Short mmCIF file of C-alpha atoms in Angstrom, two decimals:
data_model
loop_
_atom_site.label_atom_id
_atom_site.label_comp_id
_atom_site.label_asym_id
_atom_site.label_seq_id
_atom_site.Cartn_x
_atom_site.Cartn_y
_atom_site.Cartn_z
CA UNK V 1 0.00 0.00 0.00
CA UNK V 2 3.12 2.58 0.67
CA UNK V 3 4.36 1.88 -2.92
CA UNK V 4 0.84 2.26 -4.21
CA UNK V 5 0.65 6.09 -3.06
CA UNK V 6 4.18 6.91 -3.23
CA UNK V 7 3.28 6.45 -7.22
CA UNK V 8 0.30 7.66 -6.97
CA UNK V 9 2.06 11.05 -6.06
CA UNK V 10 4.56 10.50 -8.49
CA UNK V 11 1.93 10.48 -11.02
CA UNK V 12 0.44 13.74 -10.06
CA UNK V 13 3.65 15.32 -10.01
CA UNK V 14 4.48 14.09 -13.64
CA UNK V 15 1.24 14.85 -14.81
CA UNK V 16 2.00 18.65 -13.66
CA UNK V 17 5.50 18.57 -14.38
CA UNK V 18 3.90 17.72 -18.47
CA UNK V 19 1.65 20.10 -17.78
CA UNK V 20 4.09 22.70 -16.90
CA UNK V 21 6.52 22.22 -19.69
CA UNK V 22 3.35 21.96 -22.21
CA UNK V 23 2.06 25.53 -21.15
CA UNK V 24 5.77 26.80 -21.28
CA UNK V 25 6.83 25.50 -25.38
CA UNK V 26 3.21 26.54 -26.48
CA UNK V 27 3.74 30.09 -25.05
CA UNK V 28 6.96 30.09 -26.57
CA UNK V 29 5.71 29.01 -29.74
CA UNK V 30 2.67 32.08 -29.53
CA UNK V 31 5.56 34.80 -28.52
CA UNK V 32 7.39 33.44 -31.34
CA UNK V 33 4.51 34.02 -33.93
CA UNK V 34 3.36 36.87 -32.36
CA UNK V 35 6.12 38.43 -33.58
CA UNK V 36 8.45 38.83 -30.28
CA UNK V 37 11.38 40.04 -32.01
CA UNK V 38 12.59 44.10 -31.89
CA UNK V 39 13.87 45.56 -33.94
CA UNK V 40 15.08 48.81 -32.28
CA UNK V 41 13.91 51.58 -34.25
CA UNK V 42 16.85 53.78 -36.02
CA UNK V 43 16.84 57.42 -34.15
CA UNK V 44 17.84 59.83 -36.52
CA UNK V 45 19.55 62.96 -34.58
CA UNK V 46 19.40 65.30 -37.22
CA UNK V 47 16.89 67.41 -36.69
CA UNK V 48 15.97 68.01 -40.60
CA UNK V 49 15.43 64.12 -40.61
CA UNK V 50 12.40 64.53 -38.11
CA UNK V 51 10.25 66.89 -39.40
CA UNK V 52 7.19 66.15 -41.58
CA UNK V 53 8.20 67.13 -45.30
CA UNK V 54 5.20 68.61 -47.68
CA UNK V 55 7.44 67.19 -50.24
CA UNK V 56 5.74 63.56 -49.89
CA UNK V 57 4.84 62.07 -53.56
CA UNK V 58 3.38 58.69 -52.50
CA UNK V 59 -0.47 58.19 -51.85
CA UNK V 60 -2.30 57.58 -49.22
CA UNK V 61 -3.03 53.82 -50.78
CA UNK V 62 0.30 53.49 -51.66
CA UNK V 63 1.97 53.57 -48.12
CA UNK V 64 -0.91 51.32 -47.03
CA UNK V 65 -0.43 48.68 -49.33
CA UNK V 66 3.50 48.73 -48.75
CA UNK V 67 2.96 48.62 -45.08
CA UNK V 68 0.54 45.97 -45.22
CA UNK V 69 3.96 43.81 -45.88
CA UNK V 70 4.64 45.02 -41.98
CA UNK V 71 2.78 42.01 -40.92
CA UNK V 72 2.24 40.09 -37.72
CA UNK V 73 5.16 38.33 -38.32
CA UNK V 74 7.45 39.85 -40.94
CA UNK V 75 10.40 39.59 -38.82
CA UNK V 76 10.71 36.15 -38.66
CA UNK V 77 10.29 35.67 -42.28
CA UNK V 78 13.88 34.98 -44.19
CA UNK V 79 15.28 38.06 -46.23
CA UNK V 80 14.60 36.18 -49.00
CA UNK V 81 11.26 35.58 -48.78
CA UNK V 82 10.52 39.41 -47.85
CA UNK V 83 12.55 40.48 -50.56
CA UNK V 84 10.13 38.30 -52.88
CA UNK V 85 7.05 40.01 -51.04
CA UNK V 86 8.65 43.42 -51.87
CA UNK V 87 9.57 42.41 -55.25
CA UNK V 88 6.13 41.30 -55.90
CA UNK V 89 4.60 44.74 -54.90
CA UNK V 90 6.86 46.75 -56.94
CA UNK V 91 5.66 44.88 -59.94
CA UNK V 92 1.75 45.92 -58.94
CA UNK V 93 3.04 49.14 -58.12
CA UNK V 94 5.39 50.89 -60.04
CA UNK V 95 4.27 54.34 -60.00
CA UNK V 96 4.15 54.18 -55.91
CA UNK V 97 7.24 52.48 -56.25
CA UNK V 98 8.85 55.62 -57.70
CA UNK V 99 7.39 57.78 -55.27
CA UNK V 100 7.59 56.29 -52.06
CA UNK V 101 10.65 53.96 -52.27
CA UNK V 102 13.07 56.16 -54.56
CA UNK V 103 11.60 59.64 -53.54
CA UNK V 104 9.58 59.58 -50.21
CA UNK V 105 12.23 57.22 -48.13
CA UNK V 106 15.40 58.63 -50.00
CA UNK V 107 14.88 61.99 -48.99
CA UNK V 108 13.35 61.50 -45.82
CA UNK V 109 9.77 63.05 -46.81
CA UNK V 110 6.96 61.46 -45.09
CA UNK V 111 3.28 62.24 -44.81
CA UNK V 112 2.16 63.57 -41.27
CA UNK V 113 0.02 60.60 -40.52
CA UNK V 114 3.08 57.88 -40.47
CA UNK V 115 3.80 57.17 -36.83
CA UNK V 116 7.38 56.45 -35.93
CA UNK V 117 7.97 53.20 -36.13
CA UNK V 118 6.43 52.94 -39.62
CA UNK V 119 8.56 55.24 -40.82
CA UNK V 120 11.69 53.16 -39.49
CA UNK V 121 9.88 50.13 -41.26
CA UNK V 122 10.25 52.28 -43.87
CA UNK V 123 13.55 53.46 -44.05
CA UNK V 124 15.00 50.47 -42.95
CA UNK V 125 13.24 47.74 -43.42
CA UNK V 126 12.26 48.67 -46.87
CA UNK V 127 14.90 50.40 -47.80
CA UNK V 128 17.37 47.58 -47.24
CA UNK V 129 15.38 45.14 -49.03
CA UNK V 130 14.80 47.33 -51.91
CA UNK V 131 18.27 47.73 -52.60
CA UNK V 132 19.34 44.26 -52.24
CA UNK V 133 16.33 43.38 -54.46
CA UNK V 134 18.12 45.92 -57.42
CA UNK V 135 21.12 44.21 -56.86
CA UNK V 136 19.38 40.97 -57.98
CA UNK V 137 17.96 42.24 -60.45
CA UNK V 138 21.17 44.03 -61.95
CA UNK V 139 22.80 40.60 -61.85
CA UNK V 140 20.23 38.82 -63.83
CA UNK V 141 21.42 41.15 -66.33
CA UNK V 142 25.29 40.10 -66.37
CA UNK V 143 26.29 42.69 -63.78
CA UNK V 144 28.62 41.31 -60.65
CA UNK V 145 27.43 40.43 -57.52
CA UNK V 146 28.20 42.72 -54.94
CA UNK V 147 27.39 43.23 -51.01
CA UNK V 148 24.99 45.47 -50.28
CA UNK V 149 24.94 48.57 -48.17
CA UNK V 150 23.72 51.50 -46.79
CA UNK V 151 24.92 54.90 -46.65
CA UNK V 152 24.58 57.94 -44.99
CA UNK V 153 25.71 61.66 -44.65
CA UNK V 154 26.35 63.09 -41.04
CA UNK V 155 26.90 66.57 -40.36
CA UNK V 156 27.29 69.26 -36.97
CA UNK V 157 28.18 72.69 -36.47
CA UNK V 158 28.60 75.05 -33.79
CA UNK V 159 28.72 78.77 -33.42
CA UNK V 160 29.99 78.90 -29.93
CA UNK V 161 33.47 77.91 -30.85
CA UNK V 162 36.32 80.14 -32.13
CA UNK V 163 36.67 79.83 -34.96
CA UNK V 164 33.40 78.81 -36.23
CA UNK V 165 33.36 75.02 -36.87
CA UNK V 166 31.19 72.68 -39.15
CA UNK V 167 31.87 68.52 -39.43
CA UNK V 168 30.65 66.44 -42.46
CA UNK V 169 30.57 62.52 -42.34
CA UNK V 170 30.00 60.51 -45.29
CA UNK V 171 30.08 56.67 -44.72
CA UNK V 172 28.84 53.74 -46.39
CA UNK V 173 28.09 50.29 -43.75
CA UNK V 174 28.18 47.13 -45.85
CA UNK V 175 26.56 43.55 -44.89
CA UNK V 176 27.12 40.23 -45.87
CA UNK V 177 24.22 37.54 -45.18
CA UNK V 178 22.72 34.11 -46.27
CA UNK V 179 19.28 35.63 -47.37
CA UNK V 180 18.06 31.92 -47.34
CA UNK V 181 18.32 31.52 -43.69
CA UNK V 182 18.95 35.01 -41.95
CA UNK V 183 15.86 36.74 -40.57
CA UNK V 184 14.62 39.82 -41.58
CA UNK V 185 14.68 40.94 -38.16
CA UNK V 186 18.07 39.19 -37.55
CA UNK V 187 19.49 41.21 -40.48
CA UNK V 188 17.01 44.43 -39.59
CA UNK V 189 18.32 44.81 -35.73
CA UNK V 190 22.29 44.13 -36.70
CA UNK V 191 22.31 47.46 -38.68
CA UNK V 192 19.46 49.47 -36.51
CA UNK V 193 22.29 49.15 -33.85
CA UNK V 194 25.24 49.79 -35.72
CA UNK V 195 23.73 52.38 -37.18
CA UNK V 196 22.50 53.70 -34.37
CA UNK V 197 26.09 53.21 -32.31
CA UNK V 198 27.71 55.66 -35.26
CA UNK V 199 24.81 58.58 -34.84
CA UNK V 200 25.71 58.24 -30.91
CA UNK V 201 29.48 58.20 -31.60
CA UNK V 202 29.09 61.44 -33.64
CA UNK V 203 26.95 63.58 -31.93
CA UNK V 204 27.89 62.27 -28.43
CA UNK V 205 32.00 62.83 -29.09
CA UNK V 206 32.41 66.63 -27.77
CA UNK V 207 32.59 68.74 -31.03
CA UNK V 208 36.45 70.04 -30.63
CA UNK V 209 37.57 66.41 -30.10
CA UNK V 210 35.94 65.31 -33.11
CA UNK V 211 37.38 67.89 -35.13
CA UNK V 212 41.03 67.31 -34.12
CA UNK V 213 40.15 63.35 -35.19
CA UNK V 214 42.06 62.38 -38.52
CA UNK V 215 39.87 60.59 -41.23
CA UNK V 216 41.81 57.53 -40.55
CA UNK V 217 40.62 57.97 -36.62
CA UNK V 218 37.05 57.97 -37.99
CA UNK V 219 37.42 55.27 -39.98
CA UNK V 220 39.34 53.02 -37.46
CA UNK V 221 36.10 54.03 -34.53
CA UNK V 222 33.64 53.36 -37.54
CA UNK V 223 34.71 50.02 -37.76
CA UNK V 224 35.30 49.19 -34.38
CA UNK V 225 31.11 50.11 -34.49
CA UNK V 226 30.62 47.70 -37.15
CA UNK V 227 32.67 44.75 -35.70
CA UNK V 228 31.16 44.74 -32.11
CA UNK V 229 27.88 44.67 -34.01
CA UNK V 230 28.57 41.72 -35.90
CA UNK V 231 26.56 38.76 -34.91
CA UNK V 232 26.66 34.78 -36.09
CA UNK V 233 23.98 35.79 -39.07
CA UNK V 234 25.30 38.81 -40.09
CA UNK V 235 28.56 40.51 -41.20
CA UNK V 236 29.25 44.04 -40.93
CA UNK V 237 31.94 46.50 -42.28
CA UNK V 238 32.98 50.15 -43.19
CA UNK V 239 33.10 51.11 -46.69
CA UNK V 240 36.39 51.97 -47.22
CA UNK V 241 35.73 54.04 -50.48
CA UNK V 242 33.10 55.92 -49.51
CA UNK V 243 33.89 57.05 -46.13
CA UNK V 244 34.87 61.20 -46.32
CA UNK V 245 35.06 62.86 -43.30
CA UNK V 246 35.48 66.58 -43.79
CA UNK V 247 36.05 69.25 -40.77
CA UNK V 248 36.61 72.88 -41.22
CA UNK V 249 36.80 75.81 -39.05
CA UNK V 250 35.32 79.43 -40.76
CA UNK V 251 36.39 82.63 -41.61
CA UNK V 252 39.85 81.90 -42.81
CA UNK V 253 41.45 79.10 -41.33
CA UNK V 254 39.73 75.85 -43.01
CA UNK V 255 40.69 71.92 -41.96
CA UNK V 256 40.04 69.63 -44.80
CA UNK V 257 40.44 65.85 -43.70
CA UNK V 258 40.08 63.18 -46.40
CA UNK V 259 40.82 59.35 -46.38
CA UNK V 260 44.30 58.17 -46.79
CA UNK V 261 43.36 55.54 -49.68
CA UNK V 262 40.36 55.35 -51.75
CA UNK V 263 38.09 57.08 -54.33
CA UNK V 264 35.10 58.54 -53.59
CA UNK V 265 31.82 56.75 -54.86
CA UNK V 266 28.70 59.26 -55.91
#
């Protein structure tokens, strides 16, 4: 009779302990397809970047049937696969593909009604397919196949220091991914915070120190950015030829840093 309950109990405690690990893989499995992944939206921290432009060509429809591709679960879709989606709504929409994709996100010109973290869909998410999507394309036609990247133009002044001083960055950030099997929001969240990392390196450095910073220094601290941003999925790196890096003081006395090696790429 002692055996008899002492399995009894063990029983019971199974039975919860299945219980238990049930409830635990099938909430795992909902977080999982309710999209549990973020992304961490990319903070522009020049100011011209977040105000509403009146220069917005896309439509009303048209920005609702691209974001419609923001769905439940986009993240965890493979680039590929995204890309395809993408692909398959510049087809339907080539007009709103014009405006939105190569005017509206390239210059930064959104309508008033986009909240914030549509417009990061936008200018990341988007953005970063679009171009590797062109790249595919351009290939089908004969022409190499190259990484893909990003780039950007930085810039600060101040009128509080003698002499006057103004700082231009120009830098490219280049990835290198299986599209087959890395996420989109594997791929999205390695460049949100690398990209990210650089705004907060160059508005964060103190404005003097920055300007007595050789290109080469910039460079070097760019890719130190990129490389502790590099994850199992995803490969980062500098552009070495497009990185300029320009700082000049006014009236008179003028600074002019450029890169050591490289051309620059328009």
């Amino acid at each position: 009779m002692k055996i008899k309950k002492l399995s009894i109990l063990s029983f019971a405690l199974a039975l919860a302990l299945v219980v238990c690990v049930t409830t635990a893989f099938a909430a795992s499995a909902a977080a999982k397809n309710n999209n549990s992944i973020s992304v961490p939206s990319i903070i522009y921290r020049d100011d011209a970047t977040n105000k509403t432009s009146e220069a917005a060509l896309g439509s009303e429809d048209g920005y609702q049937s691209l974001l419609a591709l923001k769905s439940a679960d986009y993240l965890n879709q493979t680039v590929a696969d995204f890309d395809k989606a993408l692909l398959d709504w510049e087809n339907q929409h080539s007009e709103e593909h014009e405006n939105i994709i190569q005017n509206d996100i390239a210059t930064y010109s959104f309508p008033a009604h986009l909240t914030t973290e549509e417009k990061s869909f936008l200018t990341l998410t988007i953005r970063v397919s679009n171009i590797e999507n062109s790249l595919l394309v351009k290939s089908y036609y004969g022409s190499p196949v190259i990484t893909p990247d990003l780039s950007f133009e930085l810039a600060r002044e101040s009128q509080e220091t003698d002499p006057l001083t103004w700082l231009s960055l120009m830098y490219g950030i280049s990835y290198h991914l299986d599209p087959q099997v890395v996420t989109v929001g594997e791929r999205d969240t390695a460049l949100a915070n690398a990209i990210n990392d650089i705004q907060s390196f160059w508005y964060d450095t103190d404005l003097e120190t920055l300007a007595e910073m050789s290109s080469d220094e910039v460079f070097f601290k760019l890719n130190a950015i990129a490389d502790d941003n590099i994850t199992n999925a995803v490969q980062l790196s500098i552009v070495e030829n497009y990185h300029i890096f320009l700082s000049s003081s006014m009236f008179g006395e003028q600074k002019i840093k450029r890169p050591a090696t490289g051309k620059n790429r328009c």
